Short mmCIF file of C-alpha atoms in Angstrom, two decimals:
data_model
loop_
_atom_site.label_atom_id
_atom_site.label_comp_id
_atom_site.label_asym_id
_atom_site.label_seq_id
_atom_site.Cartn_x
_atom_site.Cartn_y
_atom_site.Cartn_z
CA GLY A 1 -4.86 -1.78 -19.09
CA GLN A 2 -2.73 -0.32 -16.37
CA ASN A 3 0.22 -2.15 -14.93
CA ILE A 4 3.30 -1.78 -12.83
CA ASP A 5 6.23 -4.12 -13.39
CA GLN A 6 9.00 -4.81 -10.92
CA PRO A 7 11.24 -7.82 -10.38
CA THR A 8 9.80 -10.42 -8.07
CA GLU A 9 12.95 -11.00 -6.05
CA MET A 10 16.49 -9.69 -5.77
CA THR A 11 19.49 -10.69 -3.68
CA ALA A 12 22.30 -8.41 -2.55
CA THR A 13 25.16 -8.42 -0.09
CA GLU A 14 25.38 -6.45 3.13
CA GLY A 15 27.26 -3.20 2.58
CA ALA A 16 26.65 -3.20 -1.18
CA ILE A 17 24.35 -1.14 -3.41
CA VAL A 18 21.18 -2.41 -5.07
CA GLN A 19 18.87 -0.85 -7.62
CA ILE A 20 15.22 -1.93 -7.83
CA ASN A 21 13.52 -1.01 -11.07
CA CYS A 22 9.89 -0.20 -11.71
CA THR A 23 8.26 0.37 -15.09
CA TYR A 24 4.71 1.53 -15.44
CA GLN A 25 1.93 1.96 -17.95
CA THR A 26 -0.94 3.97 -16.53
CA SER A 27 -3.67 6.26 -17.71
CA GLY A 28 -1.92 9.49 -16.86
CA PHE A 29 0.58 10.22 -14.15
CA ASN A 30 0.36 12.20 -10.92
CA GLY A 31 3.26 10.83 -8.94
CA LEU A 32 5.15 7.67 -8.08
CA PHE A 33 5.66 6.20 -4.64
CA TRP A 34 8.00 3.66 -3.09
CA TYR A 35 7.01 1.83 0.06
CA GLN A 36 8.93 -0.66 2.19
CA GLN A 37 7.15 -3.65 3.67
CA HIS A 38 8.79 -6.05 6.12
CA ALA A 39 7.31 -9.54 6.18
CA GLY A 40 4.00 -9.60 8.02
CA GLU A 41 4.03 -5.86 8.61
CA ALA A 42 2.42 -2.77 7.13
CA PRO A 43 3.91 -0.92 4.17
CA THR A 44 5.71 2.28 5.17
CA PHE A 45 6.31 5.27 2.90
CA LEU A 46 9.82 5.73 1.53
CA SER A 47 9.70 8.27 -1.28
CA TYR A 48 7.60 10.26 -3.72
CA ASN A 49 8.60 11.47 -7.19
CA VAL A 50 6.45 13.68 -9.38
CA LEU A 51 9.15 15.39 -11.46
CA ASP A 52 11.96 13.77 -13.43
CA GLY A 53 15.19 13.28 -11.61
CA LEU A 54 16.71 11.89 -8.48
CA GLU A 55 15.42 12.37 -4.95
CA GLU A 56 17.90 11.46 -2.24
CA LYS A 57 16.97 10.63 1.32
CA GLY A 58 19.82 9.25 3.35
CA ARG A 59 20.83 5.79 2.13
CA PHE A 60 17.80 5.64 -0.17
CA SER A 61 17.35 7.47 -3.48
CA SER A 62 14.54 7.32 -5.99
CA PHE A 63 14.73 8.26 -9.65
CA LEU A 64 11.95 9.02 -12.12
CA SER A 65 11.78 9.34 -15.90
CA ARG A 66 8.22 10.13 -16.94
CA SER A 67 8.98 9.91 -20.65
CA LYS A 68 10.24 6.35 -20.20
CA GLY A 69 7.65 5.30 -17.64
CA TYR A 70 10.48 4.24 -15.41
CA SER A 71 11.66 4.60 -11.85
CA TYR A 72 14.24 2.99 -9.65
CA LEU A 73 14.92 2.82 -5.95
CA LEU A 74 18.60 2.81 -5.03
CA LEU A 75 19.66 1.48 -1.67
CA LYS A 76 23.24 2.12 -0.55
CA GLU A 77 25.31 0.60 2.25
CA LEU A 78 22.86 -2.24 2.60
CA GLN A 79 22.03 -3.45 6.07
CA MET A 80 20.37 -6.69 7.10
CA LYS A 81 17.32 -4.71 8.23
CA ASP A 82 16.80 -3.65 4.59
CA SER A 83 15.58 -7.17 3.86
CA ALA A 84 11.97 -6.46 2.93
CA SER A 85 9.63 -6.08 -0.01
CA TYR A 86 9.69 -2.80 -1.89
CA LEU A 87 6.43 -1.68 -3.47
CA CYS A 88 6.17 0.71 -6.39
CA ALA A 89 2.88 2.58 -6.86
CA VAL A 90 1.75 5.15 -9.41
CA LYS A 91 -1.01 7.70 -9.02
CA ASN A 92 -2.86 7.95 -12.33
CA SER A 93 -4.82 10.81 -13.89
CA ASN A 94 -7.84 9.96 -11.68
CA TYR A 95 -5.59 10.08 -8.62
CA GLN A 96 -6.01 6.34 -8.16
CA LEU A 97 -3.02 4.39 -6.91
CA ILE A 98 -1.89 1.49 -9.07
CA TRP A 99 0.38 -0.91 -7.19
CA GLY A 100 3.11 -3.24 -8.33
CA ALA A 101 3.33 -6.70 -6.77
CA GLY A 102 6.52 -5.73 -4.96
CA THR A 103 10.16 -6.79 -5.08
CA LYS A 104 11.39 -9.02 -2.30
CA LEU A 105 14.94 -8.00 -1.41
CA ILE A 106 17.12 -10.55 0.33
CA ILE A 107 20.29 -9.30 1.99
CA LYS A 108 23.07 -11.80 2.59
CA PRO A 109 25.94 -11.26 5.04
CA ASP B 1 0.44 2.94 20.32
CA ALA B 2 -0.06 2.73 16.59
CA ASP B 3 -1.60 5.72 14.82
CA VAL B 4 -3.76 3.42 12.69
CA THR B 5 -5.18 0.46 14.61
CA GLN B 6 -6.91 -2.55 13.13
CA THR B 7 -8.92 -5.20 14.95
CA PRO B 8 -8.84 -8.12 14.89
CA ARG B 9 -5.25 -8.79 13.81
CA ASN B 10 -6.03 -12.39 12.97
CA ARG B 11 -9.33 -14.12 12.32
CA ILE B 12 -10.30 -17.56 11.16
CA THR B 13 -13.90 -18.02 10.11
CA LYS B 14 -16.11 -20.31 8.08
CA THR B 15 -17.75 -19.84 4.73
CA GLY B 16 -21.00 -17.92 4.98
CA LYS B 17 -20.20 -16.12 8.23
CA ARG B 18 -20.40 -12.35 8.56
CA ILE B 19 -17.13 -10.69 9.48
CA MET B 20 -16.31 -7.12 10.44
CA LEU B 21 -12.83 -5.64 10.42
CA GLU B 22 -12.46 -2.39 12.28
CA CYS B 23 -10.05 0.47 11.81
CA SER B 24 -9.48 3.53 13.96
CA GLN B 25 -6.93 6.30 13.58
CA THR B 26 -5.51 9.06 15.73
CA LYS B 27 -3.76 10.92 12.90
CA GLY B 28 -6.66 13.29 12.29
CA HIS B 29 -6.73 12.38 8.59
CA ASP B 30 -9.95 12.76 6.66
CA ARG B 31 -9.23 10.07 4.06
CA MET B 32 -9.43 6.37 4.86
CA TYR B 33 -9.03 3.25 2.72
CA TRP B 34 -9.37 -0.50 2.83
CA TYR B 35 -6.97 -2.64 0.80
CA ARG B 36 -6.39 -6.34 0.47
CA GLN B 37 -3.04 -7.93 -0.23
CA ASP B 38 -2.58 -11.36 -1.80
CA PRO B 39 0.72 -13.10 -2.54
CA GLY B 40 2.09 -12.15 -5.95
CA LEU B 41 -0.39 -9.33 -6.43
CA GLY B 42 -0.26 -5.63 -5.79
CA LEU B 43 -2.41 -4.04 -3.13
CA ARG B 44 -5.97 -3.77 -4.34
CA LEU B 45 -8.38 -1.08 -3.20
CA ILE B 46 -11.71 -2.28 -1.82
CA TYR B 47 -13.36 0.95 -0.63
CA TYR B 48 -12.30 4.44 0.26
CA SER B 49 -13.80 7.42 2.03
CA PHE B 50 -12.71 11.03 1.79
CA ASP B 51 -15.07 12.23 4.50
CA VAL B 52 -17.62 10.89 6.95
CA LYS B 53 -20.44 11.14 4.41
CA ASP B 54 -18.36 10.02 1.45
CA ILE B 55 -18.04 6.33 0.51
CA ASN B 56 -16.59 5.12 -2.78
CA LYS B 57 -16.08 1.71 -4.32
CA GLY B 58 -12.61 0.61 -5.26
CA GLU B 59 -11.60 -1.93 -7.87
CA ILE B 60 -12.76 -5.01 -5.93
CA SER B 61 -15.76 -3.98 -3.83
CA ASP B 62 -18.02 -6.96 -4.65
CA GLY B 63 -18.73 -9.01 -1.53
CA TYR B 64 -17.68 -6.19 0.80
CA SER B 65 -19.34 -3.22 2.46
CA VAL B 66 -18.03 -0.40 4.62
CA SER B 67 -19.19 2.07 7.22
CA ARG B 68 -17.56 5.38 8.17
CA GLN B 69 -18.90 5.82 11.67
CA ALA B 70 -16.79 8.87 12.45
CA GLN B 71 -13.80 10.66 11.00
CA ALA B 72 -11.56 8.33 12.95
CA LYS B 73 -13.36 5.03 12.30
CA PHE B 74 -13.81 3.02 9.12
CA SER B 75 -15.02 -0.58 9.23
CA LEU B 76 -15.08 -3.24 6.54
CA SER B 77 -17.68 -5.99 6.46
CA LEU B 78 -17.84 -9.27 4.62
CA GLU B 79 -21.54 -10.12 4.61
CA SER B 80 -21.06 -13.78 3.73
CA ALA B 81 -17.41 -14.76 3.73
CA ILE B 82 -16.03 -17.06 1.03
CA PRO B 83 -12.62 -18.79 0.83
CA ASN B 84 -11.24 -16.50 -1.87
CA GLN B 85 -11.60 -13.61 0.56
CA THR B 86 -8.76 -15.14 2.52
CA ALA B 87 -6.15 -12.38 2.47
CA LEU B 88 -4.27 -9.77 4.46
CA TYR B 89 -6.39 -6.64 4.83
CA PHE B 90 -4.96 -3.20 5.43
CA CYS B 91 -6.63 -0.03 6.51
CA ALA B 92 -4.85 3.18 5.51
CA THR B 93 -5.24 6.92 5.95
CA SER B 94 -3.99 9.98 4.13
CA ASP B 95 -4.11 13.71 4.61
CA ARG B 96 -5.70 15.68 1.75
CA GLY B 97 -3.51 18.64 2.68
CA GLN B 98 -0.31 16.82 1.75
CA GLU B 99 0.91 17.17 -1.84
CA ALA B 100 2.05 13.57 -2.08
CA GLY B 101 -0.82 12.19 -0.07
CA GLU B 102 1.21 9.24 1.11
CA LEU B 103 -0.66 6.47 2.86
CA PHE B 104 -0.26 5.48 6.50
CA PHE B 105 -1.17 1.84 7.03
CA GLY B 106 -2.48 -0.11 9.96
CA GLU B 107 -0.73 -3.30 11.04
CA GLY B 108 -3.04 -5.47 8.97
CA SER B 109 -5.78 -8.02 9.65
CA ARG B 110 -5.11 -11.54 8.45
CA LEU B 111 -8.38 -13.24 7.54
CA THR B 112 -8.73 -16.94 6.78
CA VAL B 113 -12.03 -18.24 5.45
CA LEU B 114 -12.39 -22.02 5.63
#
């Protein structure tokens, strides 16, 4: 089967750094996405990795290791507005998106 | 105004009723999707369409049907709603010209089937 694993919930402190991990087992690989979803709202695109390495975009960075089936999303200088769920999704060899259940990130002052 | 608009945003209905969720987009994208989201589960694809005359089943299409009335409009129907179709439904679009093909989601339609 195909699956995406990410922690269900994480807690971090405002101003700190948090790393959200995602491991995947899919039939082939054609890219990995991270989306942010605030409670009751639509997911919004954060990042896309197709090659190994780190992609940095402001306070957010995403890392990919295809050989390990592993990615992480790194959030720096956490703000209260970063409280949200973070969804990892992998595009498989058929270009289908396989979604993780999401990691709920709670930011405390 | 949102680029991807879903109506209704909230709907409560009874078992056996027919329900239609509508989606319209102003992004000019050719690809449109319907997903459902349930607590503790990843987004699951119901149907998708890459063009007006192209309709494809996703992983959980049973009990659902769709219509692509125009490039900008994609509607989802539940012919006879049942309680386990209670969920948050999202319409999404993507542009085939983009390498990543990231999805742009509507605000969601929360459906409750009693």
